[in-house]
JSON list of C-alpha atoms in Angstrom, two decimals:
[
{"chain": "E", "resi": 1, "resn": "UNK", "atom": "CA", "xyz": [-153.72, 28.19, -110.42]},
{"chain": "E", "resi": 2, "resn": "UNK", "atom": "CA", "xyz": [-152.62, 25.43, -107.90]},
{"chain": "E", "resi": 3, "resn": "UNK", "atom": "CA", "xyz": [-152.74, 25.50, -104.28]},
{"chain": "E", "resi": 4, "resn": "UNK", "atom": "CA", "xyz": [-149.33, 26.59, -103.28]},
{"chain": "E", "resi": 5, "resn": "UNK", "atom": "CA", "xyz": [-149.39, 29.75, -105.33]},
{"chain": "E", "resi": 6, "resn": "UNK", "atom": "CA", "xyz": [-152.75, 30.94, -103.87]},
{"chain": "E", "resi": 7, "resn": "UNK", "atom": "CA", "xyz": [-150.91, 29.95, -100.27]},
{"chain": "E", "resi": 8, "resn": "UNK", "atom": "CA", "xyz": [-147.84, 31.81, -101.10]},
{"chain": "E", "resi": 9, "resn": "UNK", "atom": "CA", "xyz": [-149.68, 35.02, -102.42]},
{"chain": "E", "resi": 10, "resn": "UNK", "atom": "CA", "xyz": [-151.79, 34.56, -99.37]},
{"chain": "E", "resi": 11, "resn": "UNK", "atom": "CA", "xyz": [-148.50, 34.69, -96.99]},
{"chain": "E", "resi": 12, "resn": "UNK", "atom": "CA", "xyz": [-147.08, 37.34, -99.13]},
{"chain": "E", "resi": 13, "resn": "UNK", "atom": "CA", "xyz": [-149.94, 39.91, -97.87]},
{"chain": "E", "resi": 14, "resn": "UNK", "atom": "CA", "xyz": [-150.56, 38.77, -94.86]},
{"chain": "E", "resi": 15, "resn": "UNK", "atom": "CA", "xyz": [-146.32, 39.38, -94.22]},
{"chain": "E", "resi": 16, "resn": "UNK", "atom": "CA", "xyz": [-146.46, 42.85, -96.37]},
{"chain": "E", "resi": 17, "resn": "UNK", "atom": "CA", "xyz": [-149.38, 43.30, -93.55]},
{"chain": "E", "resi": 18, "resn": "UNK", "atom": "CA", "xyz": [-147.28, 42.29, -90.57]},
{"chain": "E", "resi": 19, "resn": "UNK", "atom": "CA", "xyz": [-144.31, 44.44, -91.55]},
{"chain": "E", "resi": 20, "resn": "UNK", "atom": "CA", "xyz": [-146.71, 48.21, -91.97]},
{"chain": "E", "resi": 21, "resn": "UNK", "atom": "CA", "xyz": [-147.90, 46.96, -88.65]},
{"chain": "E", "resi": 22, "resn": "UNK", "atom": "CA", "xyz": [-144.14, 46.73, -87.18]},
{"chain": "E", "resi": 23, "resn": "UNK", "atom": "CA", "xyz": [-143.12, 50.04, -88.78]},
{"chain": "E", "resi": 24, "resn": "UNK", "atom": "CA", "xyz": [-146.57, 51.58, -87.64]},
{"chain": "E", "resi": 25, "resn": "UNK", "atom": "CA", "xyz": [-145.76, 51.02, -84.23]},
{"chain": "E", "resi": 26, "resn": "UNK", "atom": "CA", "xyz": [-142.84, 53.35, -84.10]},
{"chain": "E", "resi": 27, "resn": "UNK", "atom": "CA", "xyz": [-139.98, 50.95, -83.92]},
{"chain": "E", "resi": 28, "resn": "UNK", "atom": "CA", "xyz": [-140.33, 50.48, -79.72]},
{"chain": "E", "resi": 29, "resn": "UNK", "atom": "CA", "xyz": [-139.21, 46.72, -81.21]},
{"chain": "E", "resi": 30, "resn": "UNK", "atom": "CA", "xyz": [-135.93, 47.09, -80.75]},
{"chain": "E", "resi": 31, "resn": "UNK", "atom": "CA", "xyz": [-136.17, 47.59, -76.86]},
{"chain": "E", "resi": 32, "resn": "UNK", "atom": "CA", "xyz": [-139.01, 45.30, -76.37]},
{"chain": "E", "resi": 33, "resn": "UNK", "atom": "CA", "xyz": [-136.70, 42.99, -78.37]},
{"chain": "E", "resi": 34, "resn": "UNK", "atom": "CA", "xyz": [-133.68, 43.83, -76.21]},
{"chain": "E", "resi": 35, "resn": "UNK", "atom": "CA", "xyz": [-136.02, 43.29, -73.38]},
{"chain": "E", "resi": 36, "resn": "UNK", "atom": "CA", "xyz": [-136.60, 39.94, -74.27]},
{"chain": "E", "resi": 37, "resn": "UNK", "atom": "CA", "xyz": [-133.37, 38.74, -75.02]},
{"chain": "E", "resi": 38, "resn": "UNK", "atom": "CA", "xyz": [-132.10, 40.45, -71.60]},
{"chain": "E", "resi": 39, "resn": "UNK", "atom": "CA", "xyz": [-135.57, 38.39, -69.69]},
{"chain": "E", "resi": 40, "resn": "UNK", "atom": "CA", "xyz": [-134.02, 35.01, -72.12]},
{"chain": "E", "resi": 41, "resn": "UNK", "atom": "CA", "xyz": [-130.44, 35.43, -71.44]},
{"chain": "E", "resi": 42, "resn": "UNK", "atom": "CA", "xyz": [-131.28, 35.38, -67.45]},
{"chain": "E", "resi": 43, "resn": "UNK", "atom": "CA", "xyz": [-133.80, 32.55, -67.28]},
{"chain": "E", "resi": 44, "resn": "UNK", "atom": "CA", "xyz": [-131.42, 30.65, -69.43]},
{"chain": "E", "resi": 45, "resn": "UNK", "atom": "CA", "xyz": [-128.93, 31.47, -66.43]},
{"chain": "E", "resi": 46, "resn": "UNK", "atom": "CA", "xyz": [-130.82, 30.42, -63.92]},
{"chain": "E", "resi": 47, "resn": "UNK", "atom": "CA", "xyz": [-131.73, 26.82, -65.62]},
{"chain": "E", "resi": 48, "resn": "UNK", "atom": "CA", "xyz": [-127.93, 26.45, -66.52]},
{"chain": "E", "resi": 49, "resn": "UNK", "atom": "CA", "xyz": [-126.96, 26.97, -62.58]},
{"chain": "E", "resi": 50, "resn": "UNK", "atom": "CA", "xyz": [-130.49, 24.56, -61.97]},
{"chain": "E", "resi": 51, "resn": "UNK", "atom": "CA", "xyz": [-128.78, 21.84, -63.52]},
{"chain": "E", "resi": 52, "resn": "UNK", "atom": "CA", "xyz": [-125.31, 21.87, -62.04]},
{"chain": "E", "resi": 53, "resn": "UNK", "atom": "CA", "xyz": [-126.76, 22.07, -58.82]},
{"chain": "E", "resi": 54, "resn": "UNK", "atom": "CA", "xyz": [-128.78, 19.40, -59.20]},
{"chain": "E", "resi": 55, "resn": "UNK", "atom": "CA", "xyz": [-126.73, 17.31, -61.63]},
{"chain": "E", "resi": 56, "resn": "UNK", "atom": "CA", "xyz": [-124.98, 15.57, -58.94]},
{"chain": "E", "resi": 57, "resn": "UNK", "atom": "CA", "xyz": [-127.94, 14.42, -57.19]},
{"chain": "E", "resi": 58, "resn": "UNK", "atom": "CA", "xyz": [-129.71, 13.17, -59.96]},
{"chain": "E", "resi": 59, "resn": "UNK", "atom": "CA", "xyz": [-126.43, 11.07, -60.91]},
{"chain": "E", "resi": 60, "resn": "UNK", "atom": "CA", "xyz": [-126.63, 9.73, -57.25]},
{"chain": "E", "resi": 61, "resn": "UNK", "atom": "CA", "xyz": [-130.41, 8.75, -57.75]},
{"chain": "E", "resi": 62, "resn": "UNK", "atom": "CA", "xyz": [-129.34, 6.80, -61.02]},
{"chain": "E", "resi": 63, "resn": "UNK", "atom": "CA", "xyz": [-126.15, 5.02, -59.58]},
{"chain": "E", "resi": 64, "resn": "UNK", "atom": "CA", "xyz": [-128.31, 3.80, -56.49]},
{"chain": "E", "resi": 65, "resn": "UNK", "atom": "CA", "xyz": [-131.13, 2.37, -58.71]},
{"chain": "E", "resi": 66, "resn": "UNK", "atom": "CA", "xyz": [-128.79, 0.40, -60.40]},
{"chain": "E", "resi": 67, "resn": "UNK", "atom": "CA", "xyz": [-127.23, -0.84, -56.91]},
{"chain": "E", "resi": 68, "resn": "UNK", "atom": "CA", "xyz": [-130.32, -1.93, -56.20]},
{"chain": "E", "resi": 69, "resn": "UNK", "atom": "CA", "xyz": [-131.24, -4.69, -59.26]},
{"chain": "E", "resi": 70, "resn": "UNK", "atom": "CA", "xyz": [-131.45, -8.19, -57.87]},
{"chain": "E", "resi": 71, "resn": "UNK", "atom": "CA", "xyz": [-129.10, -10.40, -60.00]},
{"chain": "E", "resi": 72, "resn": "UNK", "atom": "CA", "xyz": [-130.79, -13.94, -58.28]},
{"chain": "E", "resi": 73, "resn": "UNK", "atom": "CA", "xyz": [-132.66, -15.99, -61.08]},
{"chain": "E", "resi": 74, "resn": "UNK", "atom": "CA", "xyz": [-135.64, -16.75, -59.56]},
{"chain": "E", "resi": 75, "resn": "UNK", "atom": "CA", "xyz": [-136.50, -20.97, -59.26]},
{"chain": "E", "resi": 76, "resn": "UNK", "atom": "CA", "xyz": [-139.13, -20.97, -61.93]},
{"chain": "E", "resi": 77, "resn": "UNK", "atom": "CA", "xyz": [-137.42, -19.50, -64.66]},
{"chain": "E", "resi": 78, "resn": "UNK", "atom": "CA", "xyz": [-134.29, -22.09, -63.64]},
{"chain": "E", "resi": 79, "resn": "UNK", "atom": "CA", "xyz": [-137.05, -24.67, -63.44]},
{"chain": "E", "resi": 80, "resn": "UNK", "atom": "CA", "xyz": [-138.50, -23.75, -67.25]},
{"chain": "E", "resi": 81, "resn": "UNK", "atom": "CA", "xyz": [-135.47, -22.86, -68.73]},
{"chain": "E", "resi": 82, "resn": "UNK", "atom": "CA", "xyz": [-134.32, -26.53, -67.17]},
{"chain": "E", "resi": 83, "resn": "UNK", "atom": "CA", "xyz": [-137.35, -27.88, -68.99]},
{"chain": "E", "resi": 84, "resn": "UNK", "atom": "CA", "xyz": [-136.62, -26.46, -72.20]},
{"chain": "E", "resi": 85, "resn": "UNK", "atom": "CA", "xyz": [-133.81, -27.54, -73.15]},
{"chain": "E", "resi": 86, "resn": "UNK", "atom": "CA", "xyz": [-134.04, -30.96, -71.40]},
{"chain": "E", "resi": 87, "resn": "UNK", "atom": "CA", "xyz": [-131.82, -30.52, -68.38]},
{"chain": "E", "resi": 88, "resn": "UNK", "atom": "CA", "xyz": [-132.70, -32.52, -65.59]},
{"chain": "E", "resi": 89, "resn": "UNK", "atom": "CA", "xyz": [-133.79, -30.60, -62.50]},
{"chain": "E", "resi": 90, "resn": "UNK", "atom": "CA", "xyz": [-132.62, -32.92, -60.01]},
{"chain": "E", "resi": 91, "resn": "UNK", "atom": "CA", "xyz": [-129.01, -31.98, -60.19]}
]
């Protein structure tokens, strides 16, 4: 007998366990379920709304950090890359 058979026969009772358990309890699953989904369907609301309230200000943050990048070369890396490739610096 190889491992995955003893693994599924192992899930197999453990799920045949699970479901007695669910229909033991009565089936008060189907509200706690709708429960759920109802608790789900109103936090997923509220994250939706989250975001296009703050969708615009997070755009704002991203188009200002890109104002600020600094397109000067700094000297030295003129100065090396002048080196390099044999330019003369005195130009």
């Amino acid at each position: 007998v190889d491992a995955q058979s003893l693994i599924d026969i192992y899930k197999g009772e453990k799920q045949e366990e699970f479901n007695n358990r669910v229909l033991a309890a009565g089936g008060t699953g189907g509200s706690a379920s709708a429960k759920l989904q109802t608790e789900t369907n109103n936090e997923i609301s509220s994250m939706e709304s989250q975001f296009k309230g703050n969708a615009p200000k997070a755009t704002d943050v991203l188009l200002s950090k890109c104002c600020e990048v600094s397109l000067e070369v700094p000297t030295a890396r003129v100065r090396a890359t002048q080196k390099a490739y044999g330019v003369p610096t005195n130009l």
